[in-house]
PDB file of C-alpha atoms (C1' of nucleotides) in Angstrom:
ATOM      1  CA  UNK C   1       0.000   0.000   0.000  1.00  0.00           C
ATOM      2  CA  UNK C   2       2.703   2.422  -1.002  1.00  0.00           C
ATOM      3  CA  UNK C   3       1.399   5.931  -1.538  1.00  0.00           C
ATOM      4  CA  UNK C   4       1.589   7.391  -4.994  1.00  0.00           C
ATOM      5  CA  UNK C   5       5.033   8.689  -5.911  1.00  0.00           C
ATOM      6  CA  UNK C   6       5.066  11.529  -8.417  1.00  0.00           C
ATOM      7  CA  UNK C   7       7.406  11.715 -11.409  1.00  0.00           C
ATOM      8  CA  UNK C   8       9.758  14.155  -9.734  1.00  0.00           C
ATOM      9  CA  UNK C   9       9.769  12.151  -6.535  1.00  0.00           C
ATOM     10  CA  UNK C  10      10.537   9.032  -8.513  1.00  0.00           C
ATOM     11  CA  UNK C  11      13.704  10.628  -9.861  1.00  0.00           C
ATOM     12  CA  UNK C  12      14.846  11.096  -6.288  1.00  0.00           C
ATOM     13  CA  UNK C  13      14.000   7.519  -5.451  1.00  0.00           C
ATOM     14  CA  UNK C  14      16.084   6.230  -8.347  1.00  0.00           C
ATOM     15  CA  UNK C  15      19.069   8.066  -6.930  1.00  0.00           C
ATOM     16  CA  UNK C  16      18.535   6.621  -3.476  1.00  0.00           C
ATOM     17  CA  UNK C  17      17.960   3.142  -4.826  1.00  0.00           C
ATOM     18  CA  UNK C  18      21.302   3.337  -6.525  1.00  0.00           C
ATOM     19  CA  UNK C  19      23.136   4.517  -3.430  1.00  0.00           C
ATOM     20  CA  UNK C  20      22.015   5.152   0.107  1.00  0.00           C
ATOM     21  CA  UNK C  21      22.168   6.675   2.595  1.00  0.00           C
ATOM     22  CA  UNK C  22      22.804  10.102   1.111  1.00  0.00           C
ATOM     23  CA  UNK C  23      22.418  13.656   2.366  1.00  0.00           C
ATOM     24  CA  UNK C  24      20.172  16.155   0.618  1.00  0.00           C
ATOM     25  CA  UNK C  25      23.179  17.822  -0.952  1.00  0.00           C
ATOM     26  CA  UNK C  26      24.483  14.528  -2.268  1.00  0.00           C
ATOM     27  CA  UNK C  27      21.138  13.666  -3.783  1.00  0.00           C
ATOM     28  CA  UNK C  28      20.956  17.118  -5.353  1.00  0.00           C
ATOM     29  CA  UNK C  29      24.389  16.625  -6.888  1.00  0.00           C
ATOM     30  CA  UNK C  30      23.324  13.334  -8.405  1.00  0.00           C
ATOM     31  CA  UNK C  31      20.160  14.664 -10.009  1.00  0.00           C
ATOM     32  CA  UNK C  32      21.693  17.962 -11.050  1.00  0.00           C
ATOM     33  CA  UNK C  33      22.874  16.547 -14.371  1.00  0.00           C
ATOM     34  CA  UNK C  34      19.597  15.056 -15.451  1.00  0.00           C
ATOM     35  CA  UNK C  35      17.134  17.524 -14.023  1.00  0.00           C
ATOM     36  CA  UNK C  36      18.922  20.685 -12.982  1.00  0.00           C
ATOM     37  CA  UNK C  37      16.846  21.109  -9.849  1.00  0.00           C
ATOM     38  CA  UNK C  38      17.901  23.488  -7.122  1.00  0.00           C
ATOM     39  CA  UNK C  39      18.942  22.144  -3.744  1.00  0.00           C
ATOM     40  CA  UNK C  40      15.738  23.533  -2.278  1.00  0.00           C
ATOM     41  CA  UNK C  41      13.634  21.621  -4.757  1.00  0.00           C
ATOM     42  CA  UNK C  42      15.408  18.393  -3.921  1.00  0.00           C
ATOM     43  CA  UNK C  43      14.900  19.029  -0.214  1.00  0.00           C
ATOM     44  CA  UNK C  44      11.205  19.595  -0.753  1.00  0.00           C
ATOM     45  CA  UNK C  45      10.918  16.332  -2.650  1.00  0.00           C
ATOM     46  CA  UNK C  46      12.886  14.494   0.010  1.00  0.00           C
ATOM     47  CA  UNK C  47      10.636  15.771   2.763  1.00  0.00           C
ATOM     48  CA  UNK C  48       7.527  14.845   0.815  1.00  0.00           C
ATOM     49  CA  UNK C  49       8.911  11.346   0.338  1.00  0.00           C
ATOM     50  CA  UNK C  50       9.698  11.172   4.037  1.00  0.00           C
ATOM     51  CA  UNK C  51       6.130  12.214   4.859  1.00  0.00           C
ATOM     52  CA  UNK C  52       4.884   9.409   2.644  1.00  0.00           C
ATOM     53  CA  UNK C  53       7.190   7.077   4.553  1.00  0.00           C
ATOM     54  CA  UNK C  54       8.862   5.740   1.441  1.00  0.00           C
ATOM     55  CA  UNK C  55      12.223   7.021   2.622  1.00  0.00           C
ATOM     56  CA  UNK C  56      13.648   7.163   6.121  1.00  0.00           C
ATOM     57  CA  UNK C  57      15.873   9.735   7.773  1.00  0.00           C
ATOM     58  CA  UNK C  58      18.680   9.324  10.187  1.00  0.00           C
ATOM     59  CA  UNK C  59      20.190  12.305  11.926  1.00  0.00           C
ATOM     60  CA  UNK C  60      23.891  12.803  11.356  1.00  0.00           C
ATOM     61  CA  UNK C  61      24.877  15.882  13.264  1.00  0.00           C
ATOM     62  CA  UNK C  62      23.066  18.833  11.820  1.00  0.00           C
ATOM     63  CA  UNK C  63      21.964  17.016   8.706  1.00  0.00           C
ATOM     64  CA  UNK C  64      19.957  14.011   7.619  1.00  0.00           C
ATOM     65  CA  UNK C  65      20.908  10.845   5.841  1.00  0.00           C
ATOM     66  CA  UNK C  66      18.124   9.619   3.615  1.00  0.00           C
ATOM     67  CA  UNK C  67      17.485   5.981   2.671  1.00  0.00           C
ATOM     68  CA  UNK C  68      14.691   4.188   0.826  1.00  0.00           C
ATOM     69  CA  UNK C  69      12.240   2.283   2.989  1.00  0.00           C
ATOM     70  CA  UNK C  70      10.637   0.671  -0.037  1.00  0.00           C
ATOM     71  CA  UNK C  71      12.486  -1.734  -2.321  1.00  0.00           C
ATOM     72  CA  UNK C  72      12.720  -0.747  -5.948  1.00  0.00           C
ATOM     73  CA  UNK C  73      11.361  -4.134  -6.950  1.00  0.00           C
ATOM     74  CA  UNK C  74       8.371  -3.830  -4.673  1.00  0.00           C
ATOM     75  CA  UNK C  75       7.585  -0.397  -5.974  1.00  0.00           C
ATOM     76  CA  UNK C  76       7.989  -1.315  -9.637  1.00  0.00           C
ATOM     77  CA  UNK C  77       5.846  -4.396  -9.263  1.00  0.00           C
ATOM     78  CA  UNK C  78       3.033  -2.301  -7.831  1.00  0.00           C
ATOM     79  CA  UNK C  79       3.257   0.403 -10.430  1.00  0.00           C
ATOM     80  CA  UNK C  80       3.502  -2.087 -13.282  1.00  0.00           C
ATOM     81  CA  UNK C  81       0.502  -3.914 -12.009  1.00  0.00           C
ATOM     82  CA  UNK C  82      -1.577  -0.723 -11.889  1.00  0.00           C
ATOM     83  CA  UNK C  83      -0.378   0.317 -15.310  1.00  0.00           C
ATOM     84  CA  UNK C  84      -1.244  -2.968 -16.964  1.00  0.00           C
ATOM     85  CA  UNK C  85      -4.563  -3.094 -15.151  1.00  0.00           C
ATOM     86  CA  UNK C  86      -5.623   0.350 -16.161  1.00  0.00           C
ATOM     87  CA  UNK C  87      -4.514   0.353 -19.771  1.00  0.00           C
ATOM     88  CA  UNK C  88      -4.612  -3.272 -20.789  1.00  0.00           C
ATOM     89  CA  UNK C  89      -7.261  -4.779 -18.589  1.00  0.00           C
ATOM     90  CA  UNK C  90      -4.620  -6.559 -16.568  1.00  0.00           C
ATOM     91  CA  UNK C  91      -3.295  -8.544 -19.528  1.00  0.00           C
ATOM     92  CA  UNK C  92       0.400  -8.301 -20.327  1.00  0.00           C
ATOM     93  CA  UNK C  93       0.132  -9.757 -23.789  1.00  0.00           C
ATOM     94  CA  UNK C  94      -1.510  -6.690 -25.345  1.00  0.00           C
ATOM     95  CA  UNK C  95       1.174  -4.514 -23.832  1.00  0.00           C
ATOM     96  CA  UNK C  96       3.915  -6.586 -25.348  1.00  0.00           C
ATOM     97  CA  UNK C  97       1.993  -6.615 -28.607  1.00  0.00           C
ATOM     98  CA  UNK C  98       1.746  -2.839 -28.626  1.00  0.00           C
ATOM     99  CA  UNK C  99       5.391  -2.347 -27.977  1.00  0.00           C
ATOM    100  CA  UNK C 100       6.168  -4.856 -30.674  1.00  0.00           C
ATOM    101  CA  UNK C 101       3.926  -3.188 -33.248  1.00  0.00           C
ATOM    102  CA  UNK C 102       5.409   0.171 -32.468  1.00  0.00           C
ATOM    103  CA  UNK C 103       8.787  -1.314 -33.347  1.00  0.00           C
ATOM    104  CA  UNK C 104       9.897  -0.966 -29.796  1.00  0.00           C
ATOM    105  CA  UNK C 105      10.957  -4.578 -29.623  1.00  0.00           C
ATOM    106  CA  UNK C 106      14.189  -5.573 -31.290  1.00  0.00           C
ATOM    107  CA  UNK C 107      15.011  -9.127 -32.235  1.00  0.00           C
ATOM    108  CA  UNK C 108      17.305  -9.198 -29.253  1.00  0.00           C
ATOM    109  CA  UNK C 109      14.458  -8.137 -26.996  1.00  0.00           C
ATOM    110  CA  UNK C 110      12.332 -10.920 -28.364  1.00  0.00           C
ATOM    111  CA  UNK C 111      15.048 -13.499 -27.788  1.00  0.00           C
ATOM    112  CA  UNK C 112      15.528 -12.182 -24.267  1.00  0.00           C
ATOM    113  CA  UNK C 113      11.887 -12.433 -23.402  1.00  0.00           C
ATOM    114  CA  UNK C 114      11.633 -15.902 -24.897  1.00  0.00           C
ATOM    115  CA  UNK C 115      14.549 -16.940 -22.754  1.00  0.00           C
ATOM    116  CA  UNK C 116      12.877 -15.486 -19.690  1.00  0.00           C
ATOM    117  CA  UNK C 117       9.630 -17.277 -20.427  1.00  0.00           C
ATOM    118  CA  UNK C 118      11.464 -20.557 -20.845  1.00  0.00           C
ATOM    119  CA  UNK C 119      12.953 -20.105 -17.407  1.00  0.00           C
ATOM    120  CA  UNK C 120       9.587 -19.228 -15.937  1.00  0.00           C
ATOM    121  CA  UNK C 121       8.136 -22.475 -17.190  1.00  0.00           C
ATOM    122  CA  UNK C 122      11.116 -24.525 -16.216  1.00  0.00           C
TER     123      UNK C 122
ATOM    124  CA  UNK M   1       2.935  14.340 -29.581  1.00  0.00           C
ATOM    125  CA  UNK M   2      -0.349  13.701 -27.793  1.00  0.00           C
ATOM    126  CA  UNK M   3      -0.735  15.801 -24.676  1.00  0.00           C
ATOM    127  CA  UNK M   4      -0.892  14.057 -21.357  1.00  0.00           C
ATOM    128  CA  UNK M   5      -4.288  12.537 -20.599  1.00  0.00           C
ATOM    129  CA  UNK M   6      -5.144  12.250 -16.925  1.00  0.00           C
ATOM    130  CA  UNK M   7      -6.671   9.169 -15.309  1.00  0.00           C
ATOM    131  CA  UNK M   8     -10.172  10.584 -15.284  1.00  0.00           C
ATOM    132  CA  UNK M   9      -9.860  11.779 -18.840  1.00  0.00           C
ATOM    133  CA  UNK M  10      -8.669   8.352 -19.859  1.00  0.00           C
ATOM    134  CA  UNK M  11     -11.880   6.794 -18.570  1.00  0.00           C
ATOM    135  CA  UNK M  12     -13.794   9.071 -20.905  1.00  0.00           C
ATOM    136  CA  UNK M  13     -11.544   8.125 -23.802  1.00  0.00           C
ATOM    137  CA  UNK M  14     -12.168   4.427 -23.212  1.00  0.00           C
ATOM    138  CA  UNK M  15     -15.893   5.051 -23.558  1.00  0.00           C
ATOM    139  CA  UNK M  16     -15.438   6.968 -26.787  1.00  0.00           C
ATOM    140  CA  UNK M  17     -13.034   4.405 -28.170  1.00  0.00           C
ATOM    141  CA  UNK M  18     -15.658   1.783 -27.643  1.00  0.00           C
ATOM    142  CA  UNK M  19     -18.398   3.758 -29.339  1.00  0.00           C
ATOM    143  CA  UNK M  20     -18.446   7.133 -31.041  1.00  0.00           C
ATOM    144  CA  UNK M  21     -19.771   9.630 -31.668  1.00  0.00           C
ATOM    145  CA  UNK M  22     -21.619  10.107 -28.402  1.00  0.00           C
ATOM    146  CA  UNK M  23     -23.208  13.086 -26.688  1.00  0.00           C
ATOM    147  CA  UNK M  24     -22.110  14.218 -23.235  1.00  0.00           C
ATOM    148  CA  UNK M  25     -25.161  12.627 -21.676  1.00  0.00           C
ATOM    149  CA  UNK M  26     -24.481   9.335 -23.408  1.00  0.00           C
ATOM    150  CA  UNK M  27     -20.899   9.331 -22.213  1.00  0.00           C
ATOM    151  CA  UNK M  28     -22.054  10.157 -18.704  1.00  0.00           C
ATOM    152  CA  UNK M  29     -24.461   7.223 -18.776  1.00  0.00           C
ATOM    153  CA  UNK M  30     -21.715   4.883 -19.810  1.00  0.00           C
ATOM    154  CA  UNK M  31     -19.283   5.905 -17.086  1.00  0.00           C
ATOM    155  CA  UNK M  32     -21.961   6.231 -14.418  1.00  0.00           C
ATOM    156  CA  UNK M  33     -21.647   2.589 -13.435  1.00  0.00           C
ATOM    157  CA  UNK M  34     -17.922   2.496 -13.023  1.00  0.00           C
ATOM    158  CA  UNK M  35     -17.246   5.964 -11.684  1.00  0.00           C
ATOM    159  CA  UNK M  36     -20.471   7.580 -10.605  1.00  0.00           C
ATOM    160  CA  UNK M  37     -19.507  10.987 -11.922  1.00  0.00           C
ATOM    161  CA  UNK M  38     -22.068  13.711 -12.343  1.00  0.00           C
ATOM    162  CA  UNK M  39     -22.986  14.906 -15.806  1.00  0.00           C
ATOM    163  CA  UNK M  40     -21.177  18.160 -15.106  1.00  0.00           C
ATOM    164  CA  UNK M  41     -17.990  16.332 -14.288  1.00  0.00           C
ATOM    165  CA  UNK M  42     -18.161  14.389 -17.517  1.00  0.00           C
ATOM    166  CA  UNK M  43     -18.736  17.576 -19.468  1.00  0.00           C
ATOM    167  CA  UNK M  44     -15.731  19.215 -17.860  1.00  0.00           C
ATOM    168  CA  UNK M  45     -13.586  16.241 -18.796  1.00  0.00           C
ATOM    169  CA  UNK M  46     -14.941  16.250 -22.337  1.00  0.00           C
ATOM    170  CA  UNK M  47     -14.155  19.918 -22.800  1.00  0.00           C
ATOM    171  CA  UNK M  48     -10.657  19.447 -21.426  1.00  0.00           C
ATOM    172  CA  UNK M  49     -10.095  16.612 -23.872  1.00  0.00           C
ATOM    173  CA  UNK M  50     -11.438  18.786 -26.689  1.00  0.00           C
ATOM    174  CA  UNK M  51      -9.033  21.554 -25.701  1.00  0.00           C
ATOM    175  CA  UNK M  52      -6.214  19.040 -25.893  1.00  0.00           C
ATOM    176  CA  UNK M  53      -7.483  18.095 -29.338  1.00  0.00           C
ATOM    177  CA  UNK M  54      -7.658  14.389 -28.552  1.00  0.00           C
ATOM    178  CA  UNK M  55     -11.389  14.379 -29.212  1.00  0.00           C
ATOM    179  CA  UNK M  56     -13.370  16.306 -31.790  1.00  0.00           C
ATOM    180  CA  UNK M  57     -16.837  17.826 -31.587  1.00  0.00           C
ATOM    181  CA  UNK M  58     -19.544  18.060 -34.155  1.00  0.00           C
ATOM    182  CA  UNK M  59     -22.588  20.183 -33.563  1.00  0.00           C
ATOM    183  CA  UNK M  60     -25.875  18.338 -33.678  1.00  0.00           C
ATOM    184  CA  UNK M  61     -28.596  20.861 -33.046  1.00  0.00           C
ATOM    185  CA  UNK M  62     -28.107  22.248 -29.567  1.00  0.00           C
ATOM    186  CA  UNK M  63     -25.659  19.592 -28.492  1.00  0.00           C
ATOM    187  CA  UNK M  64     -22.304  18.150 -29.414  1.00  0.00           C
ATOM    188  CA  UNK M  65     -21.282  14.768 -30.669  1.00  0.00           C
ATOM    189  CA  UNK M  66     -17.878  13.791 -29.385  1.00  0.00           C
ATOM    190  CA  UNK M  67     -15.451  11.464 -31.164  1.00  0.00           C
ATOM    191  CA  UNK M  68     -11.829  10.483 -30.540  1.00  0.00           C
ATOM    192  CA  UNK M  69      -9.271  12.112 -32.781  1.00  0.00           C
ATOM    193  CA  UNK M  70      -6.543   9.828 -31.506  1.00  0.00           C
ATOM    194  CA  UNK M  71      -6.579   6.080 -32.055  1.00  0.00           C
ATOM    195  CA  UNK M  72      -6.500   3.951 -28.978  1.00  0.00           C
ATOM    196  CA  UNK M  73      -3.550   2.028 -30.373  1.00  0.00           C
ATOM    197  CA  UNK M  74      -1.585   5.179 -31.042  1.00  0.00           C
ATOM    198  CA  UNK M  75      -2.240   6.470 -27.584  1.00  0.00           C
ATOM    199  CA  UNK M  76      -1.416   3.210 -25.839  1.00  0.00           C
ATOM    200  CA  UNK M  77       1.768   2.802 -27.802  1.00  0.00           C
ATOM    201  CA  UNK M  78       2.930   6.255 -26.684  1.00  0.00           C
ATOM    202  CA  UNK M  79       2.033   5.766 -23.069  1.00  0.00           C
ATOM    203  CA  UNK M  80       3.558   2.290 -22.955  1.00  0.00           C
ATOM    204  CA  UNK M  81       6.725   3.589 -24.434  1.00  0.00           C
ATOM    205  CA  UNK M  82       7.016   6.353 -21.835  1.00  0.00           C
ATOM    206  CA  UNK M  83       6.212   3.945 -19.058  1.00  0.00           C
ATOM    207  CA  UNK M  84       8.828   1.410 -20.061  1.00  0.00           C
ATOM    208  CA  UNK M  85      11.370   4.154 -20.678  1.00  0.00           C
ATOM    209  CA  UNK M  86      10.894   5.784 -17.332  1.00  0.00           C
ATOM    210  CA  UNK M  87      10.696   2.731 -15.137  1.00  0.00           C
ATOM    211  CA  UNK M  88      12.653   0.094 -16.959  1.00  0.00           C
ATOM    212  CA  UNK M  89      15.192   2.016 -18.955  1.00  0.00           C
ATOM    213  CA  UNK M  90      13.289   1.295 -22.139  1.00  0.00           C
ATOM    214  CA  UNK M  91      13.652  -2.481 -21.867  1.00  0.00           C
ATOM    215  CA  UNK M  92      10.559  -4.631 -21.909  1.00  0.00           C
ATOM    216  CA  UNK M  93      12.235  -7.710 -20.536  1.00  0.00           C
ATOM    217  CA  UNK M  94      12.585  -6.382 -16.976  1.00  0.00           C
ATOM    218  CA  UNK M  95       8.940  -5.375 -17.020  1.00  0.00           C
ATOM    219  CA  UNK M  96       7.864  -8.851 -17.998  1.00  0.00           C
ATOM    220  CA  UNK M  97      10.241 -10.236 -15.410  1.00  0.00           C
ATOM    221  CA  UNK M  98       8.719  -8.069 -12.702  1.00  0.00           C
ATOM    222  CA  UNK M  99       5.208  -9.059 -13.536  1.00  0.00           C
ATOM    223  CA  UNK M 100       6.272 -12.668 -13.604  1.00  0.00           C
ATOM    224  CA  UNK M 101       7.951 -12.474 -10.218  1.00  0.00           C
ATOM    225  CA  UNK M 102       4.930 -10.800  -8.732  1.00  0.00           C
ATOM    226  CA  UNK M 103       2.909 -13.779  -9.939  1.00  0.00           C
ATOM    227  CA  UNK M 104       1.015 -11.555 -12.283  1.00  0.00           C
ATOM    228  CA  UNK M 105       1.691 -13.881 -15.190  1.00  0.00           C
ATOM    229  CA  UNK M 106      -0.371 -17.022 -15.481  1.00  0.00           C
ATOM    230  CA  UNK M 107       0.731 -20.025 -17.518  1.00  0.00           C
ATOM    231  CA  UNK M 108      -1.809 -18.945 -20.106  1.00  0.00           C
ATOM    232  CA  UNK M 109      -0.250 -15.488 -20.257  1.00  0.00           C
ATOM    233  CA  UNK M 110       3.123 -17.049 -20.838  1.00  0.00           C
ATOM    234  CA  UNK M 111       1.810 -19.254 -23.611  1.00  0.00           C
ATOM    235  CA  UNK M 112       0.092 -16.252 -25.181  1.00  0.00           C
ATOM    236  CA  UNK M 113       3.198 -14.138 -25.161  1.00  0.00           C
ATOM    237  CA  UNK M 114       5.278 -16.990 -26.565  1.00  0.00           C
ATOM    238  CA  UNK M 115       2.775 -17.325 -29.358  1.00  0.00           C
ATOM    239  CA  UNK M 116       2.956 -13.610 -30.048  1.00  0.00           C
ATOM    240  CA  UNK M 117       6.720 -13.650 -30.133  1.00  0.00           C
ATOM    241  CA  UNK M 118       6.703 -16.557 -32.532  1.00  0.00           C
ATOM    242  CA  UNK M 119       4.500 -14.546 -34.863  1.00  0.00           C
ATOM    243  CA  UNK M 120       6.729 -11.521 -34.544  1.00  0.00           C
ATOM    244  CA  UNK M 121       9.685 -13.519 -35.706  1.00  0.00           C
ATOM    245  CA  UNK M 122       7.807 -15.286 -38.454  1.00  0.00           C
TER     246      UNK M 122
ATOM    247  C1'  DT G   1     -46.471  30.305 -28.449  1.00  0.00           C
ATOM    248  C1'  DC G   2     -44.520  29.859 -23.939  1.00  0.00           C
ATOM    249  C1'  DG G   3     -42.309  27.757 -20.269  1.00  0.00           C
ATOM    250  C1'  DG G   4     -39.512  24.087 -18.641  1.00  0.00           C
ATOM    251  C1'  DA G   5     -35.811  20.945 -19.490  1.00  0.00           C
ATOM    252  C1'  DA G   6     -31.517  20.116 -21.572  1.00  0.00           C
ATOM    253  C1'  DT G   7     -27.045  21.703 -22.901  1.00  0.00           C
ATOM    254  C1'  DA G   8     -22.633  24.112 -23.422  1.00  0.00           C
ATOM    255  C1'  DA G   9     -19.835  27.646 -21.301  1.00  0.00           C
ATOM    256  C1'  DC G  10     -17.995  29.561 -17.423  1.00  0.00           C
ATOM    257  C1'  DT G  11     -16.700  29.532 -12.619  1.00  0.00           C
ATOM    258  C1'  DA G  12     -15.155  27.204  -8.321  1.00  0.00           C
ATOM    259  C1'  DC G  13     -12.310  25.006  -5.271  1.00  0.00           C
ATOM    260  C1'  DA G  14      -9.462  21.717  -2.693  1.00  0.00           C
ATOM    261  C1'  DG G  15      -5.583  18.679  -3.129  1.00  0.00           C
ATOM    262  C1'  DA G  16      -1.379  17.206  -5.754  1.00  0.00           C
ATOM    263  C1'  DT G  17       2.716  18.581  -8.160  1.00  0.00           C
ATOM    264  C1'  DG G  18       6.831  21.131  -9.810  1.00  0.00           C
ATOM    265  C1'  DT G  19       9.733  24.452  -8.490  1.00  0.00           C
ATOM    266  C1'  DA G  20      11.747  27.369  -5.348  1.00  0.00           C
ATOM    267  C1'  DG G  21      12.397  31.351  -1.645  1.00  0.00           C
ATOM    268  C1'  DT G  22      12.884  32.662   3.309  1.00  0.00           C
ATOM    269  C1'  DC G  23      13.979  31.869   8.053  1.00  0.00           C
ATOM    270  C1'  DA G  24      16.109  30.303  12.006  1.00  0.00           C
ATOM    271  C1'  DG G  25      19.374  27.447  14.226  1.00  0.00           C
ATOM    272  C1'  DT G  26      23.903  25.429  14.668  1.00  0.00           C
ATOM    273  C1'  DA G  27      28.491  23.488  13.731  1.00  0.00           C
ATOM    274  C1'  DG G  28      32.834  24.505  12.547  1.00  0.00           C
ATOM    275  C1'  DC G  29      36.494  27.806  10.997  1.00  0.00           C
ATOM    276  C1'  DG G  30      39.329  31.663  12.066  1.00  0.00           C
TER     277       DG G  30
ATOM    278  C1'  DC F   1      34.440  32.838  21.231  1.00  0.00           C
ATOM    279  C1'  DG F   2      31.983  35.026  17.459  1.00  0.00           C
ATOM    280  C1'  DC F   3      30.490  34.925  12.820  1.00  0.00           C
ATOM    281  C1'  DT F   4      29.372  32.723   8.559  1.00  0.00           C
ATOM    282  C1'  DA F   5      27.840  29.167   5.781  1.00  0.00           C
ATOM    283  C1'  DC F   6      25.148  25.057   5.617  1.00  0.00           C
ATOM    284  C1'  DT F   7      20.911  22.727   6.813  1.00  0.00           C
ATOM    285  C1'  DG F   8      16.191  21.513   7.775  1.00  0.00           C
ATOM    286  C1'  DA F   9      11.561  23.663   8.402  1.00  0.00           C
ATOM    287  C1'  DC F  10       8.233  26.435   6.778  1.00  0.00           C
ATOM    288  C1'  DT F  11       6.098  29.190   3.228  1.00  0.00           C
ATOM    289  C1'  DA F  12       4.911  30.281  -1.616  1.00  0.00           C
ATOM    290  C1'  DC F  13       2.767  29.930  -5.803  1.00  0.00           C
ATOM    291  C1'  DA F  14       1.369  28.570 -10.496  1.00  0.00           C
ATOM    292  C1'  DT F  15      -0.490  24.619 -12.820  1.00  0.00           C
ATOM    293  C1'  DC F  16      -2.895  20.268 -13.148  1.00  0.00           C
ATOM    294  C1'  DT F  17      -6.521  17.225 -11.566  1.00  0.00           C
ATOM    295  C1'  DG F  18     -10.898  15.587  -9.695  1.00  0.00           C
ATOM    296  C1'  DT F  19     -15.210  16.969  -8.918  1.00  0.00           C
ATOM    297  C1'  DA F  20     -18.879  19.865  -9.394  1.00  0.00           C
ATOM    298  C1'  DG F  21     -22.149  24.343  -9.156  1.00  0.00           C
ATOM    299  C1'  DT F  22     -24.066  28.340 -11.802  1.00  0.00           C
ATOM    300  C1'  DT F  23     -25.575  30.727 -15.856  1.00  0.00           C
ATOM    301  C1'  DA F  24     -27.275  31.704 -20.155  1.00  0.00           C
ATOM    302  C1'  DT F  25     -29.353  29.907 -24.102  1.00  0.00           C
ATOM    303  C1'  DT F  26     -32.266  27.155 -26.904  1.00  0.00           C
ATOM    304  C1'  DC F  27     -35.198  23.284 -28.404  1.00  0.00           C
ATOM    305  C1'  DC F  28     -39.246  20.721 -27.735  1.00  0.00           C
ATOM    306  C1'  DG F  29     -43.576  19.456 -25.834  1.00  0.00           C
ATOM    307  C1'  DA F  30     -48.058  21.138 -24.167  1.00  0.00           C
TER     308       DA F  30
END
DNA sequence: TCGGAATAACTACAGATGTAGTCAGTAGCG
DNA sequence: CGCTACTGACTACATCTGTAGTTATTCCGA
């Protein structure tokens, strides 16, 4: 029952999933390239995430160390589920079909997925 | 380059994709079951969609007939693409893997996807 | 023909979101 | 030991979203 994480908040989460704990400044440094947000913006997002209890804080002197409280896998599974439910009536096949038709699937992708499916059955 | 369609707006689109053209009242009737929105709410959503140019209007006496201007397939392909890009670095395989791990894939799903992939290669 | 019902247009408003500024406290440097 | 720079907390504000009320017009039935 993870609360909804907005797009901007998700960017922050990706950073923390890659490395944690981090201070606000460190997080800001890591998103600076991609997003160019100010330190204040990053702090706002961090505090909103903390309010939603998807990240935790640990005091370190005058500052905080932030860490994810929710696993990336757990989060992605939930979001994927909702996405497939809402747009494809819960069926994955149409999603794969759409991506395929839109030329989003390379031959390599197809081989990879086939491999995965073989393992799933095995 | 379809503008972002919100969740509520998407519900309206699904109705129009299933049958069009429809008047505001007809759309409202069709979403009433699932969402219980008032007629006014539906009209607001319809006019927002018209502003975004994803549906078109045709005058019919004192009222409008609304029809999609964007194909469902086109829209879904775009949204799927963005989704997979943002959450899975553009790769479909991890998405399928996630759904599989979360037990969201039945044996039938797997067989279906395998079938689809076979066709894609053929 | 006239009044009521239907309809589109406009207005409303709270909560979420993106983006940041201001303020007050405090730790560490000089 | 005092001041400055860093830090979290609080405040700000425009836009988007969900959800609807109000208003002005017009068509249709009596």
